Amino acid sequence: AQTVTQSQPEMSVQEAETVTLSCTYDTSESDYYLFWYKQPPSRQMILVIRQEAYKQQNATENRFSVNFQKAAKSFSLKISDSQLGDAAMYFCAYRSNQGGSEKLVFGKGTKLTVNP
Amino acid sequence: DSGVTQTPKHLITATGQRVTLRCSPRSGDLSVYWYQQSLDQGLQFLIQYYNGEERAKGNILERFSAQQFPDLHSELNLSSLELGDSALYFCASTGPERETQYFGPGTRLLVL
């Protein structure tokens, strides 16, 4: 079974600075997707970024980018020019793409605090 | 706004009772997924439906059941409720490619 580990329960960053959230995963599959979701105090789960495992190029969405290291099974999220609205729980998630279940497997989350 | 709607937003009930949570997927989405978020278990997959048929099951208790109707909305039924069932229940849906799941706002269930 696949597992996702987020080793940083909490992180903090100064406004306008850059922060990197870590995620590692365990799988024997070669074809899958990885996601970062943001959960602000409203509790809504918001998609931040998506990475297909077969794509070597790291995904980028505005101030958010990932460092995908397939061999190391690492998928970190970099937030540049941090804003107060980035404060939230961030969840890393894995989804198989080799048939069978399409469920998301989540890590425990990292709580990000942005200091003014 | 993801386009996925869930009702009710909050639900307070007593142990032993039964409740129904409702989810309407994004327009045109055929797949619906249910997740439970609790403090001790984190975010866990419960069940998936695709176009009315059950497609995958996760850690869903026997006291819980779900279904997807012809209009593609889905309901999660929780019965014989226990204190430990208190959690945030999310519904998510995906488009035809079923790659990215878009989440509803959740239903917060409190069992007293």
PDB file of C-alpha atoms in Angstrom:
ATOM      1  CA  ALA A   1       0.000   0.000   0.000  1.00  0.00           C
ATOM      2  CA  GLN A   2       1.117   3.505  -0.737  1.00  0.00           C
ATOM      3  CA  THR A   3       2.034   5.844   2.086  1.00  0.00           C
ATOM      4  CA  VAL A   4       2.681   9.576   2.200  1.00  0.00           C
ATOM      5  CA  THR A   5       4.834  11.207   4.853  1.00  0.00           C
ATOM      6  CA  GLN A   6       5.044  14.865   5.747  1.00  0.00           C
ATOM      7  CA  SER A   7       7.797  15.167   8.304  1.00  0.00           C
ATOM      8  CA  GLN A   8       7.164  18.800   9.256  1.00  0.00           C
ATOM      9  CA  PRO A   9       4.034  19.153  11.406  1.00  0.00           C
ATOM     10  CA  GLU A  10       4.505  22.929  11.513  1.00  0.00           C
ATOM     11  CA  MET A  11       6.453  25.525   9.547  1.00  0.00           C
ATOM     12  CA  SER A  12       6.607  29.301   9.677  1.00  0.00           C
ATOM     13  CA  VAL A  13       7.752  31.914   7.195  1.00  0.00           C
ATOM     14  CA  GLN A  14       8.025  35.670   7.069  1.00  0.00           C
ATOM     15  CA  GLU A  15       5.775  37.483   4.639  1.00  0.00           C
ATOM     16  CA  ALA A  16       7.468  37.878   1.217  1.00  0.00           C
ATOM     17  CA  GLU A  17       9.972  35.112   1.996  1.00  0.00           C
ATOM     18  CA  THR A  18      10.206  31.625   0.515  1.00  0.00           C
ATOM     19  CA  VAL A  19       9.351  28.385   2.276  1.00  0.00           C
ATOM     20  CA  THR A  20       9.609  24.738   1.266  1.00  0.00           C
ATOM     21  CA  LEU A  21       7.323  22.005   2.575  1.00  0.00           C
ATOM     22  CA  SER A  22       8.555  18.417   2.401  1.00  0.00           C
ATOM     23  CA  CYS A  23       6.751  15.282   1.315  1.00  0.00           C
ATOM     24  CA  THR A  24       7.983  11.765   0.711  1.00  0.00           C
ATOM     25  CA  TYR A  25       5.972   8.806  -0.460  1.00  0.00           C
ATOM     26  CA  ASP A  26       6.342   5.092  -0.794  1.00  0.00           C
ATOM     27  CA  THR A  27       5.093   3.167  -3.808  1.00  0.00           C
ATOM     28  CA  SER A  28       6.126   0.378  -6.121  1.00  0.00           C
ATOM     29  CA  GLU A  29       4.191   1.886  -9.012  1.00  0.00           C
ATOM     30  CA  SER A  30       5.699   3.876 -11.850  1.00  0.00           C
ATOM     31  CA  ASP A  31       2.623   5.758 -13.012  1.00  0.00           C
ATOM     32  CA  TYR A  32       0.873   8.024 -10.546  1.00  0.00           C
ATOM     33  CA  TYR A  33      -0.061  11.573  -9.686  1.00  0.00           C
ATOM     34  CA  LEU A  34       1.006  13.742  -6.792  1.00  0.00           C
ATOM     35  CA  PHE A  35      -0.890  16.699  -5.427  1.00  0.00           C
ATOM     36  CA  TRP A  36      -0.613  19.468  -2.896  1.00  0.00           C
ATOM     37  CA  TYR A  37      -3.857  20.636  -1.341  1.00  0.00           C
ATOM     38  CA  LYS A  38      -4.291  23.658   0.910  1.00  0.00           C
ATOM     39  CA  GLN A  39      -6.791  23.722   3.767  1.00  0.00           C
ATOM     40  CA  PRO A  40      -7.274  27.225   5.221  1.00  0.00           C
ATOM     41  CA  PRO A  41      -9.204  27.845   8.450  1.00  0.00           C
ATOM     42  CA  SER A  42     -12.437  27.652   6.431  1.00  0.00           C
ATOM     43  CA  ARG A  43     -11.632  23.901   6.098  1.00  0.00           C
ATOM     44  CA  GLN A  44     -12.161  23.943   2.322  1.00  0.00           C
ATOM     45  CA  MET A  45      -9.696  21.647   0.497  1.00  0.00           C
ATOM     46  CA  ILE A  46      -8.167  23.657  -2.335  1.00  0.00           C
ATOM     47  CA  LEU A  47      -5.957  22.179  -5.036  1.00  0.00           C
ATOM     48  CA  VAL A  48      -2.618  23.971  -5.168  1.00  0.00           C
ATOM     49  CA  ILE A  49      -0.631  22.015  -7.726  1.00  0.00           C
ATOM     50  CA  ARG A  50      -0.497  18.669  -9.528  1.00  0.00           C
ATOM     51  CA  GLN A  51       2.388  16.597 -10.874  1.00  0.00           C
ATOM     52  CA  GLU A  52       2.234  13.622 -13.212  1.00  0.00           C
ATOM     53  CA  ALA A  53       4.949  11.090 -12.429  1.00  0.00           C
ATOM     54  CA  TYR A  54       5.785  10.517 -16.078  1.00  0.00           C
ATOM     55  CA  LYS A  55       6.589  14.199 -16.572  1.00  0.00           C
ATOM     56  CA  GLN A  56      10.148  15.099 -15.655  1.00  0.00           C
ATOM     57  CA  GLN A  57       9.449  18.816 -15.660  1.00  0.00           C
ATOM     58  CA  ASN A  58       8.465  20.201 -12.274  1.00  0.00           C
ATOM     59  CA  ALA A  59       4.990  21.718 -12.123  1.00  0.00           C
ATOM     60  CA  THR A  60       4.564  25.431 -11.446  1.00  0.00           C
ATOM     61  CA  GLU A  61       1.506  27.505 -10.618  1.00  0.00           C
ATOM     62  CA  ASN A  62       2.316  31.178 -10.107  1.00  0.00           C
ATOM     63  CA  ARG A  63       4.150  31.440  -6.750  1.00  0.00           C
ATOM     64  CA  PHE A  64       3.893  27.693  -6.134  1.00  0.00           C
ATOM     65  CA  SER A  65       6.323  25.189  -7.565  1.00  0.00           C
ATOM     66  CA  VAL A  66       7.367  21.641  -6.799  1.00  0.00           C
ATOM     67  CA  ASN A  67      10.628  19.760  -6.705  1.00  0.00           C
ATOM     68  CA  PHE A  68       9.754  16.263  -7.882  1.00  0.00           C
ATOM     69  CA  GLN A  69      12.478  13.684  -7.390  1.00  0.00           C
ATOM     70  CA  LYS A  70      11.014  10.402  -8.632  1.00  0.00           C
ATOM     71  CA  ALA A  71      13.933   8.183  -7.728  1.00  0.00           C
ATOM     72  CA  ALA A  72      14.048   9.585  -4.228  1.00  0.00           C
ATOM     73  CA  LYS A  73      10.223   9.533  -3.989  1.00  0.00           C
ATOM     74  CA  SER A  74      10.244  13.119  -2.863  1.00  0.00           C
ATOM     75  CA  PHE A  75       7.741  15.847  -3.725  1.00  0.00           C
ATOM     76  CA  SER A  76       8.369  19.175  -2.003  1.00  0.00           C
ATOM     77  CA  LEU A  77       6.347  22.356  -2.396  1.00  0.00           C
ATOM     78  CA  LYS A  78       8.027  25.731  -2.649  1.00  0.00           C
ATOM     79  CA  ILE A  79       6.021  28.860  -1.931  1.00  0.00           C
ATOM     80  CA  SER A  80       7.695  32.048  -3.106  1.00  0.00           C
ATOM     81  CA  ASP A  81       6.851  35.583  -1.960  1.00  0.00           C
ATOM     82  CA  SER A  82       4.722  34.195   0.862  1.00  0.00           C
ATOM     83  CA  GLN A  83       1.495  36.038   1.594  1.00  0.00           C
ATOM     84  CA  LEU A  84      -0.673  36.140   4.703  1.00  0.00           C
ATOM     85  CA  GLY A  85      -3.349  34.266   2.768  1.00  0.00           C
ATOM     86  CA  ASP A  86      -0.989  31.326   2.332  1.00  0.00           C
ATOM     87  CA  ALA A  87      -1.391  30.459   6.008  1.00  0.00           C
ATOM     88  CA  ALA A  88      -3.100  27.069   6.081  1.00  0.00           C
ATOM     89  CA  MET A  89      -2.644  23.341   6.467  1.00  0.00           C
ATOM     90  CA  TYR A  90      -0.954  21.839   3.441  1.00  0.00           C
ATOM     91  CA  PHE A  91      -1.544  18.218   2.494  1.00  0.00           C
ATOM     92  CA  CYS A  92       0.498  16.139   0.110  1.00  0.00           C
ATOM     93  CA  ALA A  93      -1.483  13.416  -1.668  1.00  0.00           C
ATOM     94  CA  TYR A  94      -0.788  10.425  -3.925  1.00  0.00           C
ATOM     95  CA  ARG A  95      -3.065   8.920  -6.549  1.00  0.00           C
ATOM     96  CA  SER A  96      -2.317   5.723  -8.438  1.00  0.00           C
ATOM     97  CA  ASN A  97      -2.704   5.729 -12.213  1.00  0.00           C
ATOM     98  CA  GLN A  98      -2.262   2.030 -12.797  1.00  0.00           C
ATOM     99  CA  GLY A  99      -5.851   0.870 -12.652  1.00  0.00           C
ATOM    100  CA  GLY A 100      -7.788  -0.021  -9.564  1.00  0.00           C
ATOM    101  CA  SER A 101      -8.537   2.568  -6.941  1.00  0.00           C
ATOM    102  CA  GLU A 102      -8.349   6.239  -7.782  1.00  0.00           C
ATOM    103  CA  LYS A 103      -8.413   7.243  -4.147  1.00  0.00           C
ATOM    104  CA  LEU A 104      -6.161   9.921  -2.776  1.00  0.00           C
ATOM    105  CA  VAL A 105      -3.737   8.893  -0.045  1.00  0.00           C
ATOM    106  CA  PHE A 106      -2.918  11.876   2.129  1.00  0.00           C
ATOM    107  CA  GLY A 107      -0.069  12.783   4.411  1.00  0.00           C
ATOM    108  CA  LYS A 108      -0.762  14.111   7.910  1.00  0.00           C
ATOM    109  CA  GLY A 109      -0.304  17.701   6.807  1.00  0.00           C
ATOM    110  CA  THR A 110       1.966  20.652   7.568  1.00  0.00           C
ATOM    111  CA  LYS A 111       0.602  23.728   9.273  1.00  0.00           C
ATOM    112  CA  LEU A 112       2.084  26.838   7.691  1.00  0.00           C
ATOM    113  CA  THR A 113       2.123  30.118   9.595  1.00  0.00           C
ATOM    114  CA  VAL A 114       2.948  33.339   7.759  1.00  0.00           C
ATOM    115  CA  ASN A 115       4.304  36.108   9.967  1.00  0.00           C
ATOM    116  CA  PRO A 116       3.789  39.755   8.965  1.00  0.00           C
TER     117      PRO A 116
ATOM    118  CA  ASP B   1     -15.562  27.739  -5.290  1.00  0.00           C
ATOM    119  CA  SER B   2     -14.884  24.220  -6.607  1.00  0.00           C
ATOM    120  CA  GLY B   3     -18.394  23.703  -7.964  1.00  0.00           C
ATOM    121  CA  VAL B   4     -18.986  20.766  -5.610  1.00  0.00           C
ATOM    122  CA  THR B   5     -21.749  21.379  -3.080  1.00  0.00           C
ATOM    123  CA  GLN B   6     -22.420  19.606   0.184  1.00  0.00           C
ATOM    124  CA  THR B   7     -25.324  19.861   2.597  1.00  0.00           C
ATOM    125  CA  PRO B   8     -25.708  20.384   5.437  1.00  0.00           C
ATOM    126  CA  LYS B   9     -22.633  22.360   6.479  1.00  0.00           C
ATOM    127  CA  HIS B  10     -23.019  21.396  10.108  1.00  0.00           C
ATOM    128  CA  LEU B  11     -24.835  18.557  11.788  1.00  0.00           C
ATOM    129  CA  ILE B  12     -25.195  17.902  15.506  1.00  0.00           C
ATOM    130  CA  THR B  13     -26.805  14.667  16.601  1.00  0.00           C
ATOM    131  CA  ALA B  14     -26.795  12.088  19.363  1.00  0.00           C
ATOM    132  CA  THR B  15     -25.208   8.675  19.650  1.00  0.00           C
ATOM    133  CA  GLY B  16     -27.241   5.916  18.075  1.00  0.00           C
ATOM    134  CA  GLN B  17     -28.859   8.211  15.530  1.00  0.00           C
ATOM    135  CA  ARG B  18     -28.721   8.095  11.731  1.00  0.00           C
ATOM    136  CA  VAL B  19     -27.834  10.971   9.413  1.00  0.00           C
ATOM    137  CA  THR B  20     -27.592  11.538   5.678  1.00  0.00           C
ATOM    138  CA  LEU B  21     -24.992  13.746   4.058  1.00  0.00           C
ATOM    139  CA  ARG B  22     -25.589  14.987   0.544  1.00  0.00           C
ATOM    140  CA  CYS B  23     -23.174  15.876  -2.235  1.00  0.00           C
ATOM    141  CA  SER B  24     -23.702  17.363  -5.677  1.00  0.00           C
ATOM    142  CA  PRO B  25     -20.675  17.010  -7.961  1.00  0.00           C
ATOM    143  CA  ARG B  26     -19.476  19.588 -10.470  1.00  0.00           C
ATOM    144  CA  SER B  27     -21.619  19.786 -13.556  1.00  0.00           C
ATOM    145  CA  GLY B  28     -20.790  16.851 -15.813  1.00  0.00           C
ATOM    146  CA  ASP B  29     -18.577  15.002 -13.318  1.00  0.00           C
ATOM    147  CA  LEU B  30     -19.425  11.320 -13.108  1.00  0.00           C
ATOM    148  CA  SER B  31     -17.154  10.278 -10.235  1.00  0.00           C
ATOM    149  CA  VAL B  32     -17.854  11.073  -6.607  1.00  0.00           C
ATOM    150  CA  TYR B  33     -15.512  10.294  -3.713  1.00  0.00           C
ATOM    151  CA  TRP B  34     -16.187  10.489   0.029  1.00  0.00           C
ATOM    152  CA  TYR B  35     -13.485  11.202   2.607  1.00  0.00           C
ATOM    153  CA  GLN B  36     -13.486  11.488   6.375  1.00  0.00           C
ATOM    154  CA  GLN B  37     -11.180  13.916   8.177  1.00  0.00           C
ATOM    155  CA  SER B  38     -10.695  13.357  11.889  1.00  0.00           C
ATOM    156  CA  LEU B  39      -8.019  14.472  14.323  1.00  0.00           C
ATOM    157  CA  ASP B  40      -6.714  10.980  15.003  1.00  0.00           C
ATOM    158  CA  GLN B  41      -7.087   9.365  11.562  1.00  0.00           C
ATOM    159  CA  GLY B  42      -6.374  12.310   9.293  1.00  0.00           C
ATOM    160  CA  LEU B  43      -7.928  12.307   5.826  1.00  0.00           C
ATOM    161  CA  GLN B  44      -9.181   8.867   4.855  1.00  0.00           C
ATOM    162  CA  PHE B  45     -10.890   7.634   1.718  1.00  0.00           C
ATOM    163  CA  LEU B  46     -14.266   6.033   2.330  1.00  0.00           C
ATOM    164  CA  ILE B  47     -15.863   5.156  -0.989  1.00  0.00           C
ATOM    165  CA  GLN B  48     -16.052   6.070  -4.686  1.00  0.00           C
ATOM    166  CA  TYR B  49     -18.963   5.998  -7.117  1.00  0.00           C
ATOM    167  CA  TYR B  50     -18.800   6.315 -10.872  1.00  0.00           C
ATOM    168  CA  ASN B  51     -21.961   7.007 -12.836  1.00  0.00           C
ATOM    169  CA  GLY B  52     -24.150   5.349 -10.241  1.00  0.00           C
ATOM    170  CA  GLU B  53     -21.978   2.312  -9.588  1.00  0.00           C
ATOM    171  CA  GLU B  54     -19.728   1.668  -6.630  1.00  0.00           C
ATOM    172  CA  ARG B  55     -16.161   1.655  -7.920  1.00  0.00           C
ATOM    173  CA  ALA B  56     -13.901   1.445  -4.882  1.00  0.00           C
ATOM    174  CA  LYS B  57     -14.173   1.056  -1.149  1.00  0.00           C
ATOM    175  CA  GLY B  58     -11.789   2.242   1.495  1.00  0.00           C
ATOM    176  CA  ASN B  59     -11.945   2.216   5.262  1.00  0.00           C
ATOM    177  CA  ILE B  60     -15.705   2.553   5.382  1.00  0.00           C
ATOM    178  CA  LEU B  61     -17.471   1.097   8.389  1.00  0.00           C
ATOM    179  CA  GLU B  62     -20.353  -1.323   7.915  1.00  0.00           C
ATOM    180  CA  ARG B  63     -22.585   1.221   9.669  1.00  0.00           C
ATOM    181  CA  PHE B  64     -21.903   3.603   6.787  1.00  0.00           C
ATOM    182  CA  SER B  65     -23.338   3.309   3.302  1.00  0.00           C
ATOM    183  CA  ALA B  66     -23.514   5.465   0.230  1.00  0.00           C
ATOM    184  CA  GLN B  67     -25.177   5.670  -3.134  1.00  0.00           C
ATOM    185  CA  GLN B  68     -25.107   7.772  -6.266  1.00  0.00           C
ATOM    186  CA  PHE B  69     -28.382   8.660  -7.939  1.00  0.00           C
ATOM    187  CA  PRO B  70     -29.237   8.998 -11.654  1.00  0.00           C
ATOM    188  CA  ASP B  71     -28.802  12.771 -11.438  1.00  0.00           C
ATOM    189  CA  LEU B  72     -25.265  12.008 -10.135  1.00  0.00           C
ATOM    190  CA  HIS B  73     -25.711  13.464  -6.679  1.00  0.00           C
ATOM    191  CA  SER B  74     -24.531  11.213  -3.892  1.00  0.00           C
ATOM    192  CA  GLU B  75     -25.580  10.548  -0.323  1.00  0.00           C
ATOM    193  CA  LEU B  76     -23.545   9.146   2.545  1.00  0.00           C
ATOM    194  CA  ASN B  77     -25.622   7.488   5.231  1.00  0.00           C
ATOM    195  CA  LEU B  78     -24.166   7.111   8.711  1.00  0.00           C
ATOM    196  CA  SER B  79     -26.110   5.000  11.201  1.00  0.00           C
ATOM    197  CA  SER B  80     -25.798   3.891  14.834  1.00  0.00           C
ATOM    198  CA  LEU B  81     -23.589   6.898  15.318  1.00  0.00           C
ATOM    199  CA  GLU B  82     -20.804   6.841  17.889  1.00  0.00           C
ATOM    200  CA  LEU B  83     -18.803   9.657  19.439  1.00  0.00           C
ATOM    201  CA  GLY B  84     -15.842   8.654  17.298  1.00  0.00           C
ATOM    202  CA  ASP B  85     -17.785   9.358  14.110  1.00  0.00           C
ATOM    203  CA  SER B  86     -17.499  13.076  14.800  1.00  0.00           C
ATOM    204  CA  ALA B  87     -15.467  14.390  11.892  1.00  0.00           C
ATOM    205  CA  LEU B  88     -15.453  16.503   8.782  1.00  0.00           C
ATOM    206  CA  TYR B  89     -16.845  14.592   5.806  1.00  0.00           C
ATOM    207  CA  PHE B  90     -15.767  15.666   2.351  1.00  0.00           C
ATOM    208  CA  CYS B  91     -17.132  14.860  -1.015  1.00  0.00           C
ATOM    209  CA  ALA B  92     -15.001  15.284  -4.139  1.00  0.00           C
ATOM    210  CA  SER B  93     -15.672  14.860  -7.831  1.00  0.00           C
ATOM    211  CA  THR B  94     -13.616  14.422 -10.979  1.00  0.00           C
ATOM    212  CA  GLY B  95     -14.139  14.985 -14.642  1.00  0.00           C
ATOM    213  CA  PRO B  96     -13.903  12.343 -17.398  1.00  0.00           C
ATOM    214  CA  GLU B  97     -10.148  11.927 -17.023  1.00  0.00           C
ATOM    215  CA  ARG B  98     -10.625  11.261 -13.296  1.00  0.00           C
ATOM    216  CA  GLU B  99      -7.200  12.715 -12.521  1.00  0.00           C
ATOM    217  CA  THR B 100      -7.821  15.684 -10.237  1.00  0.00           C
ATOM    218  CA  GLN B 101     -10.346  15.608  -7.417  1.00  0.00           C
ATOM    219  CA  TYR B 102     -12.172  18.812  -6.561  1.00  0.00           C
ATOM    220  CA  PHE B 103     -13.511  18.993  -3.042  1.00  0.00           C
ATOM    221  CA  GLY B 104     -16.728  20.340  -1.631  1.00  0.00           C
ATOM    222  CA  PRO B 105     -16.781  22.508   1.506  1.00  0.00           C
ATOM    223  CA  GLY B 106     -17.442  19.514   3.762  1.00  0.00           C
ATOM    224  CA  THR B 107     -20.050  18.608   6.352  1.00  0.00           C
ATOM    225  CA  ARG B 108     -18.960  18.916   9.955  1.00  0.00           C
ATOM    226  CA  LEU B 109     -20.616  16.184  12.020  1.00  0.00           C
ATOM    227  CA  LEU B 110     -20.689  16.329  15.792  1.00  0.00           C
ATOM    228  CA  VAL B 111     -22.033  13.335  17.681  1.00  0.00           C
ATOM    229  CA  LEU B 112     -22.901  14.050  21.310  1.00  0.00           C
TER     230      LEU B 112
END
